[in-house]
Amino acid sequence: MNFIHVLVIAVAILTILAAVALVFGSSKTERTHSLSFFVAAIGEVIWAVSIAIFLSLGNSEFDARIAPWLVKGIYIGAIIMDSAILAYVSWKYRWGKILTTLFSITGIALATIFIYDPSILYSEIILTGDSPSVSIDTSKWFYYAYIIYFCLLIPSFCLSLFYRIRHTSDKKAKRGYLFFLIGLAVAGGLSGVFDLIMPLSRYDLIWVGPLAIGLIILGFYFAILKYKMVPMNASWLKTLSSVVIISGAFISYLLIFHLVFIALFKVPTPSYQVVLLNFIMIAIVLLLMPAFSEIIDLTKSLISTKQIDLPYIVKKISVIDGKKSTLKEISSFLAEHMHFSYIGFIIDGKFYVADDCKISAEVIKEIEEMPIPQHGAWQNTSSLKNSAIKDFNISRIAVLTGSNGEVIGQMIFGKSDVKSSLDNKELAKIMMIVSLIGVIIEDGGRSNS
């Protein structure tokens, strides 16, 4: 089986899993509505799997026997899927019920006629040559009616979805439905070209339609999760949703890889050795992703000298074990990433700092005797001698408090490496870090050295 056909089947399976999660995740009042999405997924699976298997057929006797059934699945599955999509987006409204009923009855009529007399659609099924194909009989009315049916149905569910967006008050739901509208419009256009027009001359590209529709359905399911359109509270639903989304992203990558590969090397499909190598490289990249992320965050924090990278600093110091990490290690990290010449701590009369900065015992005693601020954590340095501030490049001093508000020490800031004065935004970031450091030091005990 061709690699792209495997991807088509994989996407179809994921759409069913997404539909199952949506049905069970919906409230009781919305569950009937979600069943339409499930029926659409069933139609997509019938359509997609029938296409993938049909395009993989050979010319054996068994293949010749199952080929007519697969062709029925191709043309009937599409009817089921699109009719159910229309029901999902419009059944809420009275006119939507009427419209869905009309299209459903028409679709059932077309499917019944085709099942009773397949020759009304095609003159023969060709299993010889490079790829199986169906010789569409354009001398009869059925295929023209089939095309008209979808040319009316696709705009119908797009316009219905547009109407739903206009009359939905929830802004997040609007964004989700807008994504679905744009995706369905694009996928519907691709399906019209590759599954309705091109089969008259070239049949091997009909996989484009189900693959595009399947990816859009998965994308809409992601939007449902992102914008909380349906609550997924059960643990197994969360697990299932994670599998669907991650697998969908992985398949999208493989699809891009396949298209780029055939465009560069001009071959119909990559060999299994190339696909296996690709899987191995993906696994390696995923294993190295945490390290890549850490390097990127570290680099960003170090080079962002005009501002403090608060998320990175908080992430790192939040995992510090106050009982194992020394205050000198914490001092070194903070000075480097907060962009000060040094940052030190006065705890129980002792001064802890990472570099060679030495503050005399006399100045340390003066700092300890400074009055505790009634509001905030910044202490007024005007009581210190100017020579002390100048000699030791002291820019700011903050009190460190524990979780219960008790003062446990002070945090001394040297000269800012990049700014002569800090704005309110930067000061607010520093205060958050000061508060967190106080709790960490309290947790580690005052004997830390």
PDB file of C-alpha atoms in Angstrom, residues 161-441:
ATOM      1  CA  LEU A 161     -21.792  27.787   9.459  1.00  0.00           C
ATOM      2  CA  PHE A 162     -21.391  31.473   8.587  1.00  0.00           C
ATOM      3  CA  TYR A 163     -24.923  32.095   9.853  1.00  0.00           C
ATOM      4  CA  ARG A 164     -24.132  30.227  13.064  1.00  0.00           C
ATOM      5  CA  ILE A 165     -21.017  32.333  13.616  1.00  0.00           C
ATOM      6  CA  ARG A 166     -23.011  35.536  13.162  1.00  0.00           C
ATOM      7  CA  HIS A 167     -25.597  34.423  15.738  1.00  0.00           C
ATOM      8  CA  THR A 168     -23.227  32.957  18.349  1.00  0.00           C
ATOM      9  CA  SER A 169     -22.537  35.218  21.310  1.00  0.00           C
ATOM     10  CA  ASP A 170     -19.629  33.196  22.703  1.00  0.00           C
ATOM     11  CA  LYS A 171     -16.442  34.747  21.269  1.00  0.00           C
ATOM     12  CA  LYS A 172     -14.394  31.585  21.736  1.00  0.00           C
ATOM     13  CA  ALA A 173     -17.008  29.457  19.992  1.00  0.00           C
ATOM     14  CA  LYS A 174     -17.017  31.977  17.137  1.00  0.00           C
ATOM     15  CA  ARG A 175     -13.270  31.494  16.674  1.00  0.00           C
ATOM     16  CA  GLY A 176     -13.658  27.729  16.635  1.00  0.00           C
ATOM     17  CA  TYR A 177     -16.477  27.800  14.101  1.00  0.00           C
ATOM     18  CA  LEU A 178     -14.594  30.372  11.988  1.00  0.00           C
ATOM     19  CA  PHE A 179     -11.660  27.964  11.729  1.00  0.00           C
ATOM     20  CA  PHE A 180     -14.078  25.199  10.741  1.00  0.00           C
ATOM     21  CA  LEU A 181     -15.681  27.455   8.099  1.00  0.00           C
ATOM     22  CA  ILE A 182     -12.384  28.433   6.480  1.00  0.00           C
ATOM     23  CA  GLY A 183     -11.128  24.850   6.610  1.00  0.00           C
ATOM     24  CA  LEU A 184     -14.309  23.380   5.138  1.00  0.00           C
ATOM     25  CA  ALA A 185     -14.346  25.969   2.355  1.00  0.00           C
ATOM     26  CA  VAL A 186     -10.756  25.101   1.376  1.00  0.00           C
ATOM     27  CA  ALA A 187     -11.206  21.335   1.795  1.00  0.00           C
ATOM     28  CA  GLY A 188     -14.542  21.471  -0.042  1.00  0.00           C
ATOM     29  CA  GLY A 189     -12.849  23.231  -2.937  1.00  0.00           C
ATOM     30  CA  LEU A 190     -10.074  20.627  -3.048  1.00  0.00           C
ATOM     31  CA  SER A 191     -12.624  17.806  -2.916  1.00  0.00           C
ATOM     32  CA  GLY A 192     -14.568  19.384  -5.771  1.00  0.00           C
ATOM     33  CA  VAL A 193     -11.467  19.516  -7.942  1.00  0.00           C
ATOM     34  CA  PHE A 194      -9.792  16.188  -7.059  1.00  0.00           C
ATOM     35  CA  ASP A 195     -12.867  14.045  -6.346  1.00  0.00           C
ATOM     36  CA  LEU A 196     -15.480  15.357  -8.784  1.00  0.00           C
ATOM     37  CA  ILE A 197     -13.725  16.910 -11.780  1.00  0.00           C
ATOM     38  CA  MET A 198     -10.308  15.226 -12.076  1.00  0.00           C
ATOM     39  CA  PRO A 199     -11.637  11.611 -11.818  1.00  0.00           C
ATOM     40  CA  LEU A 200     -13.008  12.092 -15.321  1.00  0.00           C
ATOM     41  CA  SER A 201      -9.417  12.081 -16.608  1.00  0.00           C
ATOM     42  CA  ARG A 202      -7.196  11.111 -13.678  1.00  0.00           C
ATOM     43  CA  TYR A 203      -8.353   8.904 -10.804  1.00  0.00           C
ATOM     44  CA  ASP A 204      -5.189   8.388  -8.728  1.00  0.00           C
ATOM     45  CA  LEU A 205      -5.469  11.720  -6.869  1.00  0.00           C
ATOM     46  CA  ILE A 206      -8.904  11.226  -5.303  1.00  0.00           C
ATOM     47  CA  TRP A 207      -7.155  10.695  -1.941  1.00  0.00           C
ATOM     48  CA  VAL A 208      -6.684  14.480  -1.675  1.00  0.00           C
ATOM     49  CA  GLY A 209     -10.324  15.094  -0.748  1.00  0.00           C
ATOM     50  CA  PRO A 210     -10.666  12.731   2.234  1.00  0.00           C
ATOM     51  CA  LEU A 211      -7.233  13.636   3.534  1.00  0.00           C
ATOM     52  CA  ALA A 212      -8.042  17.371   3.442  1.00  0.00           C
ATOM     53  CA  ILE A 213     -11.473  16.913   5.040  1.00  0.00           C
ATOM     54  CA  GLY A 214     -10.054  14.578   7.703  1.00  0.00           C
ATOM     55  CA  LEU A 215      -7.334  17.053   8.685  1.00  0.00           C
ATOM     56  CA  ILE A 216      -9.883  19.864   8.888  1.00  0.00           C
ATOM     57  CA  ILE A 217     -12.108  17.765  11.158  1.00  0.00           C
ATOM     58  CA  LEU A 218      -9.109  17.077  13.396  1.00  0.00           C
ATOM     59  CA  GLY A 219      -8.235  20.773  13.327  1.00  0.00           C
ATOM     60  CA  PHE A 220     -11.776  21.662  14.356  1.00  0.00           C
ATOM     61  CA  TYR A 221     -11.578  19.145  17.184  1.00  0.00           C
ATOM     62  CA  PHE A 222      -8.410  20.921  18.361  1.00  0.00           C
ATOM     63  CA  ALA A 223     -10.327  24.217  18.217  1.00  0.00           C
ATOM     64  CA  ILE A 224     -13.100  22.615  20.320  1.00  0.00           C
ATOM     65  CA  LEU A 225     -10.523  21.756  22.974  1.00  0.00           C
ATOM     66  CA  LYS A 226      -8.641  25.051  22.731  1.00  0.00           C
ATOM     67  CA  TYR A 227     -11.723  27.250  23.073  1.00  0.00           C
ATOM     68  CA  LYS A 228     -13.440  24.980  25.646  1.00  0.00           C
ATOM     69  CA  MET A 229     -16.460  24.505  23.381  1.00  0.00           C
ATOM     70  CA  VAL A 230     -17.011  21.084  24.955  1.00  0.00           C
ATOM     71  CA  PRO A 231     -15.684  20.156  28.436  1.00  0.00           C
ATOM     72  CA  MET A 232     -13.459  17.073  28.479  1.00  0.00           C
ATOM     73  CA  ASN A 233     -13.551  16.286  32.193  1.00  0.00           C
ATOM     74  CA  ALA A 234     -13.113  12.513  32.232  1.00  0.00           C
ATOM     75  CA  SER A 235      -9.478  11.363  32.409  1.00  0.00           C
ATOM     76  CA  TRP A 236      -9.909   8.861  29.567  1.00  0.00           C
ATOM     77  CA  LEU A 237     -11.336  11.616  27.341  1.00  0.00           C
ATOM     78  CA  LYS A 238      -8.308  13.800  28.090  1.00  0.00           C
ATOM     79  CA  THR A 239      -6.004  10.905  27.243  1.00  0.00           C
ATOM     80  CA  LEU A 240      -7.909  10.144  24.046  1.00  0.00           C
ATOM     81  CA  SER A 241      -7.861  13.826  23.048  1.00  0.00           C
ATOM     82  CA  SER A 242      -4.093  13.977  23.614  1.00  0.00           C
ATOM     83  CA  VAL A 243      -3.596  10.916  21.409  1.00  0.00           C
ATOM     84  CA  VAL A 244      -5.777  12.402  18.664  1.00  0.00           C
ATOM     85  CA  ILE A 245      -4.097  15.828  18.651  1.00  0.00           C
ATOM     86  CA  ILE A 246      -0.517  14.550  18.885  1.00  0.00           C
ATOM     87  CA  SER A 247      -1.145  11.890  16.231  1.00  0.00           C
ATOM     88  CA  GLY A 248      -2.820  14.472  13.995  1.00  0.00           C
ATOM     89  CA  ALA A 249       0.195  16.780  14.261  1.00  0.00           C
ATOM     90  CA  PHE A 250       2.518  13.839  13.549  1.00  0.00           C
ATOM     91  CA  ILE A 251       0.526  12.827  10.458  1.00  0.00           C
ATOM     92  CA  SER A 252       0.528  16.439   9.221  1.00  0.00           C
ATOM     93  CA  TYR A 253       4.314  16.389   9.477  1.00  0.00           C
ATOM     94  CA  LEU A 254       4.499  13.097   7.565  1.00  0.00           C
ATOM     95  CA  LEU A 255       2.227  14.510   4.871  1.00  0.00           C
ATOM     96  CA  ILE A 256       4.486  17.544   4.445  1.00  0.00           C
ATOM     97  CA  PHE A 257       7.512  15.241   4.378  1.00  0.00           C
ATOM     98  CA  HIS A 258       5.866  13.081   1.689  1.00  0.00           C
ATOM     99  CA  LEU A 259       4.974  16.049  -0.519  1.00  0.00           C
ATOM    100  CA  VAL A 260       8.429  17.627  -0.176  1.00  0.00           C
ATOM    101  CA  PHE A 261      10.130  14.296  -0.847  1.00  0.00           C
ATOM    102  CA  ILE A 262       8.263  13.573  -4.081  1.00  0.00           C
ATOM    103  CA  ALA A 263       8.742  17.187  -5.208  1.00  0.00           C
ATOM    104  CA  LEU A 264      12.517  17.056  -4.646  1.00  0.00           C
ATOM    105  CA  PHE A 265      13.288  13.538  -5.822  1.00  0.00           C
ATOM    106  CA  LYS A 266      10.556  13.099  -8.444  1.00  0.00           C
ATOM    107  CA  VAL A 267       9.505   9.669  -7.196  1.00  0.00           C
ATOM    108  CA  PRO A 268       5.919   8.529  -6.554  1.00  0.00           C
ATOM    109  CA  THR A 269       6.541   7.501  -2.945  1.00  0.00           C
ATOM    110  CA  PRO A 270       9.488   7.272  -0.524  1.00  0.00           C
ATOM    111  CA  SER A 271      10.886   3.832   0.241  1.00  0.00           C
ATOM    112  CA  TYR A 272      10.168   2.173   3.567  1.00  0.00           C
ATOM    113  CA  GLN A 273      13.829   2.666   4.523  1.00  0.00           C
ATOM    114  CA  VAL A 274      13.447   6.428   4.087  1.00  0.00           C
ATOM    115  CA  VAL A 275      10.192   6.432   6.078  1.00  0.00           C
ATOM    116  CA  LEU A 276      11.815   4.391   8.859  1.00  0.00           C
ATOM    117  CA  LEU A 277      14.761   6.797   8.963  1.00  0.00           C
ATOM    118  CA  ASN A 278      12.303   9.657   9.208  1.00  0.00           C
ATOM    119  CA  PHE A 279      10.564   7.992  12.170  1.00  0.00           C
ATOM    120  CA  ILE A 280      13.913   7.512  13.901  1.00  0.00           C
ATOM    121  CA  MET A 281      14.881  11.166  13.368  1.00  0.00           C
ATOM    122  CA  ILE A 282      11.516  12.303  14.728  1.00  0.00           C
ATOM    123  CA  ALA A 283      12.045  10.164  17.836  1.00  0.00           C
ATOM    124  CA  ILE A 284      15.515  11.655  18.326  1.00  0.00           C
ATOM    125  CA  VAL A 285      14.201  15.209  17.944  1.00  0.00           C
ATOM    126  CA  LEU A 286      11.389  14.540  20.440  1.00  0.00           C
ATOM    127  CA  LEU A 287      13.868  13.132  22.954  1.00  0.00           C
ATOM    128  CA  LEU A 288      16.107  16.182  22.531  1.00  0.00           C
ATOM    129  CA  MET A 289      13.205  18.659  22.587  1.00  0.00           C
ATOM    130  CA  PRO A 290      13.463  19.398  26.348  1.00  0.00           C
ATOM    131  CA  ALA A 291      17.178  20.127  25.937  1.00  0.00           C
ATOM    132  CA  PHE A 292      16.522  22.348  22.894  1.00  0.00           C
ATOM    133  CA  SER A 293      13.810  24.197  24.805  1.00  0.00           C
ATOM    134  CA  GLU A 294      16.101  24.733  27.798  1.00  0.00           C
ATOM    135  CA  ILE A 295      18.915  26.046  25.571  1.00  0.00           C
ATOM    136  CA  ILE A 296      16.538  28.436  23.787  1.00  0.00           C
ATOM    137  CA  ASP A 297      15.103  29.736  27.077  1.00  0.00           C
ATOM    138  CA  LEU A 298      18.578  30.112  28.578  1.00  0.00           C
ATOM    139  CA  THR A 299      19.880  31.986  25.541  1.00  0.00           C
ATOM    140  CA  LYS A 300      16.830  34.238  25.458  1.00  0.00           C
ATOM    141  CA  SER A 301      17.194  35.060  29.147  1.00  0.00           C
ATOM    142  CA  LEU A 302      20.896  35.866  28.788  1.00  0.00           C
ATOM    143  CA  ILE A 303      20.616  38.041  25.680  1.00  0.00           C
ATOM    144  CA  SER A 304      17.424  39.868  26.721  1.00  0.00           C
ATOM    145  CA  THR A 305      19.467  42.509  28.509  1.00  0.00           C
ATOM    146  CA  LYS A 306      16.841  45.223  28.145  1.00  0.00           C
ATOM    147  CA  GLN A 307      14.362  43.350  30.297  1.00  0.00           C
ATOM    148  CA  ILE A 308      14.162  40.614  32.892  1.00  0.00           C
ATOM    149  CA  ASP A 309      12.952  37.269  31.537  1.00  0.00           C
ATOM    150  CA  LEU A 310      10.605  36.657  34.453  1.00  0.00           C
ATOM    151  CA  PRO A 311       9.040  33.352  33.216  1.00  0.00           C
ATOM    152  CA  TYR A 312      12.448  31.694  32.837  1.00  0.00           C
ATOM    153  CA  ILE A 313      13.779  32.949  36.188  1.00  0.00           C
ATOM    154  CA  VAL A 314      10.628  31.909  38.043  1.00  0.00           C
ATOM    155  CA  LYS A 315      10.674  28.496  36.329  1.00  0.00           C
ATOM    156  CA  LYS A 316      14.254  27.865  37.425  1.00  0.00           C
ATOM    157  CA  ILE A 317      14.087  29.147  40.997  1.00  0.00           C
ATOM    158  CA  SER A 318      10.720  27.457  41.597  1.00  0.00           C
ATOM    159  CA  VAL A 319      12.441  24.068  41.387  1.00  0.00           C
ATOM    160  CA  ILE A 320      15.373  25.050  43.609  1.00  0.00           C
ATOM    161  CA  ASP A 321      15.704  22.939  46.717  1.00  0.00           C
ATOM    162  CA  GLY A 322      16.466  25.432  49.465  1.00  0.00           C
ATOM    163  CA  LYS A 323      18.075  22.691  51.546  1.00  0.00           C
ATOM    164  CA  LYS A 324      20.534  21.640  48.836  1.00  0.00           C
ATOM    165  CA  SER A 325      21.289  24.803  46.853  1.00  0.00           C
ATOM    166  CA  THR A 326      23.667  27.348  48.403  1.00  0.00           C
ATOM    167  CA  LEU A 327      22.883  31.028  48.541  1.00  0.00           C
ATOM    168  CA  LYS A 328      26.002  31.683  46.469  1.00  0.00           C
ATOM    169  CA  GLU A 329      24.600  29.527  43.658  1.00  0.00           C
ATOM    170  CA  ILE A 330      21.289  31.390  43.793  1.00  0.00           C
ATOM    171  CA  SER A 331      23.186  34.699  43.883  1.00  0.00           C
ATOM    172  CA  SER A 332      25.175  33.794  40.777  1.00  0.00           C
ATOM    173  CA  PHE A 333      22.093  32.710  38.821  1.00  0.00           C
ATOM    174  CA  LEU A 334      20.051  35.803  39.707  1.00  0.00           C
ATOM    175  CA  ALA A 335      22.867  38.277  38.990  1.00  0.00           C
ATOM    176  CA  GLU A 336      23.441  36.704  35.587  1.00  0.00           C
ATOM    177  CA  HIS A 337      19.793  36.611  34.487  1.00  0.00           C
ATOM    178  CA  MET A 338      18.510  39.765  36.205  1.00  0.00           C
ATOM    179  CA  HIS A 339      21.479  41.707  34.739  1.00  0.00           C
ATOM    180  CA  PHE A 340      22.988  43.196  37.888  1.00  0.00           C
ATOM    181  CA  SER A 341      26.700  43.460  38.696  1.00  0.00           C
ATOM    182  CA  TYR A 342      25.956  41.293  41.730  1.00  0.00           C
ATOM    183  CA  ILE A 343      23.081  40.175  43.938  1.00  0.00           C
ATOM    184  CA  GLY A 344      23.786  39.226  47.519  1.00  0.00           C
ATOM    185  CA  PHE A 345      21.929  38.148  50.635  1.00  0.00           C
ATOM    186  CA  ILE A 346      22.350  39.185  54.258  1.00  0.00           C
ATOM    187  CA  ILE A 347      21.114  36.399  56.516  1.00  0.00           C
ATOM    188  CA  ASP A 348      21.789  36.463  60.276  1.00  0.00           C
ATOM    189  CA  GLY A 349      24.631  38.954  59.912  1.00  0.00           C
ATOM    190  CA  LYS A 350      26.386  37.011  57.147  1.00  0.00           C
ATOM    191  CA  PHE A 351      26.758  38.216  53.571  1.00  0.00           C
ATOM    192  CA  TYR A 352      26.394  35.663  50.763  1.00  0.00           C
ATOM    193  CA  VAL A 353      27.396  36.610  47.236  1.00  0.00           C
ATOM    194  CA  ALA A 354      28.730  34.678  44.257  1.00  0.00           C
ATOM    195  CA  ASP A 355      31.615  36.883  43.101  1.00  0.00           C
ATOM    196  CA  ASP A 356      34.473  38.635  44.852  1.00  0.00           C
ATOM    197  CA  CYS A 357      32.301  41.532  45.962  1.00  0.00           C
ATOM    198  CA  LYS A 358      33.039  42.177  49.629  1.00  0.00           C
ATOM    199  CA  ILE A 359      30.982  44.475  51.811  1.00  0.00           C
ATOM    200  CA  SER A 360      32.564  45.449  55.077  1.00  0.00           C
ATOM    201  CA  ALA A 361      31.128  44.168  58.324  1.00  0.00           C
ATOM    202  CA  GLU A 362      30.420  47.765  59.344  1.00  0.00           C
ATOM    203  CA  VAL A 363      28.236  48.419  56.275  1.00  0.00           C
ATOM    204  CA  ILE A 364      26.493  45.061  56.677  1.00  0.00           C
ATOM    205  CA  LYS A 365      25.609  46.028  60.244  1.00  0.00           C
ATOM    206  CA  GLU A 366      24.278  49.383  58.999  1.00  0.00           C
ATOM    207  CA  ILE A 367      22.138  47.621  56.390  1.00  0.00           C
ATOM    208  CA  GLU A 368      20.732  45.245  58.978  1.00  0.00           C
ATOM    209  CA  GLU A 369      19.767  48.170  61.212  1.00  0.00           C
ATOM    210  CA  MET A 370      17.852  49.938  58.440  1.00  0.00           C
ATOM    211  CA  PRO A 371      14.150  50.397  59.261  1.00  0.00           C
ATOM    212  CA  ILE A 372      11.716  47.842  57.882  1.00  0.00           C
ATOM    213  CA  PRO A 373       9.383  49.453  55.301  1.00  0.00           C
ATOM    214  CA  GLN A 374       5.728  49.616  56.311  1.00  0.00           C
ATOM    215  CA  HIS A 375       4.608  49.058  52.723  1.00  0.00           C
ATOM    216  CA  GLY A 376       6.339  46.940  50.128  1.00  0.00           C
ATOM    217  CA  ALA A 377       9.815  45.460  50.408  1.00  0.00           C
ATOM    218  CA  TRP A 378      12.148  48.255  49.281  1.00  0.00           C
ATOM    219  CA  GLN A 379      14.216  49.873  52.006  1.00  0.00           C
ATOM    220  CA  ASN A 380      15.220  53.522  52.013  1.00  0.00           C
ATOM    221  CA  THR A 381      18.955  53.626  51.325  1.00  0.00           C
ATOM    222  CA  SER A 382      19.257  57.315  52.243  1.00  0.00           C
ATOM    223  CA  SER A 383      20.305  56.312  55.763  1.00  0.00           C
ATOM    224  CA  LEU A 384      23.437  54.668  54.367  1.00  0.00           C
ATOM    225  CA  LYS A 385      26.579  56.650  53.863  1.00  0.00           C
ATOM    226  CA  ASN A 386      27.101  57.816  50.296  1.00  0.00           C
ATOM    227  CA  SER A 387      30.570  56.364  50.377  1.00  0.00           C
ATOM    228  CA  ALA A 388      29.150  52.919  51.178  1.00  0.00           C
ATOM    229  CA  ILE A 389      26.648  53.079  48.309  1.00  0.00           C
ATOM    230  CA  LYS A 390      29.343  54.286  45.924  1.00  0.00           C
ATOM    231  CA  ASP A 391      32.107  51.940  47.062  1.00  0.00           C
ATOM    232  CA  PHE A 392      29.950  48.830  46.848  1.00  0.00           C
ATOM    233  CA  ASN A 393      27.707  49.896  43.927  1.00  0.00           C
ATOM    234  CA  ILE A 394      24.536  49.345  45.957  1.00  0.00           C
ATOM    235  CA  SER A 395      21.507  50.309  43.894  1.00  0.00           C
ATOM    236  CA  ARG A 396      18.642  48.811  45.918  1.00  0.00           C
ATOM    237  CA  ILE A 397      17.968  46.828  49.055  1.00  0.00           C
ATOM    238  CA  ALA A 398      14.875  44.703  49.668  1.00  0.00           C
ATOM    239  CA  VAL A 399      13.750  42.822  52.759  1.00  0.00           C
ATOM    240  CA  LEU A 400      13.229  39.083  52.416  1.00  0.00           C
ATOM    241  CA  THR A 401      10.166  37.663  54.111  1.00  0.00           C
ATOM    242  CA  GLY A 402       9.007  34.123  54.677  1.00  0.00           C
ATOM    243  CA  SER A 403       5.606  32.654  53.946  1.00  0.00           C
ATOM    244  CA  ASN A 404       4.196  34.094  57.203  1.00  0.00           C
ATOM    245  CA  GLY A 405       5.534  37.613  56.560  1.00  0.00           C
ATOM    246  CA  GLU A 406       8.432  37.391  59.029  1.00  0.00           C
ATOM    247  CA  VAL A 407      11.587  39.184  57.898  1.00  0.00           C
ATOM    248  CA  ILE A 408      14.394  36.648  57.451  1.00  0.00           C
ATOM    249  CA  GLY A 409      17.042  38.757  55.742  1.00  0.00           C
ATOM    250  CA  GLN A 410      17.825  41.277  53.029  1.00  0.00           C
ATOM    251  CA  MET A 411      18.618  41.132  49.342  1.00  0.00           C
ATOM    252  CA  ILE A 412      21.269  43.532  48.045  1.00  0.00           C
ATOM    253  CA  PHE A 413      21.311  44.612  44.399  1.00  0.00           C
ATOM    254  CA  GLY A 414      24.451  45.879  42.751  1.00  0.00           C
ATOM    255  CA  LYS A 415      24.524  48.222  39.777  1.00  0.00           C
ATOM    256  CA  SER A 416      22.221  47.403  36.859  1.00  0.00           C
ATOM    257  CA  ASP A 417      24.234  46.251  33.858  1.00  0.00           C
ATOM    258  CA  VAL A 418      21.951  47.887  31.292  1.00  0.00           C
ATOM    259  CA  LYS A 419      19.760  50.544  32.916  1.00  0.00           C
ATOM    260  CA  SER A 420      20.518  53.507  35.125  1.00  0.00           C
ATOM    261  CA  SER A 421      16.938  53.425  36.421  1.00  0.00           C
ATOM    262  CA  LEU A 422      14.333  50.677  36.419  1.00  0.00           C
ATOM    263  CA  ASP A 423      10.744  51.294  35.326  1.00  0.00           C
ATOM    264  CA  ASN A 424       7.706  50.159  37.302  1.00  0.00           C
ATOM    265  CA  LYS A 425       7.275  47.059  35.167  1.00  0.00           C
ATOM    266  CA  GLU A 426      10.813  45.844  35.865  1.00  0.00           C
ATOM    267  CA  LEU A 427      10.483  46.677  39.569  1.00  0.00           C
ATOM    268  CA  ALA A 428       7.292  44.619  39.751  1.00  0.00           C
ATOM    269  CA  LYS A 429       9.140  41.660  38.223  1.00  0.00           C
ATOM    270  CA  ILE A 430      11.957  42.035  40.745  1.00  0.00           C
ATOM    271  CA  MET A 431       9.483  42.123  43.638  1.00  0.00           C
ATOM    272  CA  MET A 432       7.960  38.827  42.502  1.00  0.00           C
ATOM    273  CA  ILE A 433      11.415  37.255  42.469  1.00  0.00           C
ATOM    274  CA  VAL A 434      12.246  38.713  45.899  1.00  0.00           C
ATOM    275  CA  SER A 435       9.073  37.201  47.363  1.00  0.00           C
ATOM    276  CA  LEU A 436       9.847  33.786  45.910  1.00  0.00           C
ATOM    277  CA  ILE A 437      13.475  33.882  47.094  1.00  0.00           C
ATOM    278  CA  GLY A 438      12.334  34.657  50.633  1.00  0.00           C
ATOM    279  CA  VAL A 439      10.187  31.529  50.731  1.00  0.00           C
ATOM    280  CA  ILE A 440      13.003  29.402  49.262  1.00  0.00           C
ATOM    281  CA  ILE A 441      15.518  30.623  51.844  1.00  0.00           C
TER     282      ILE A 441
END
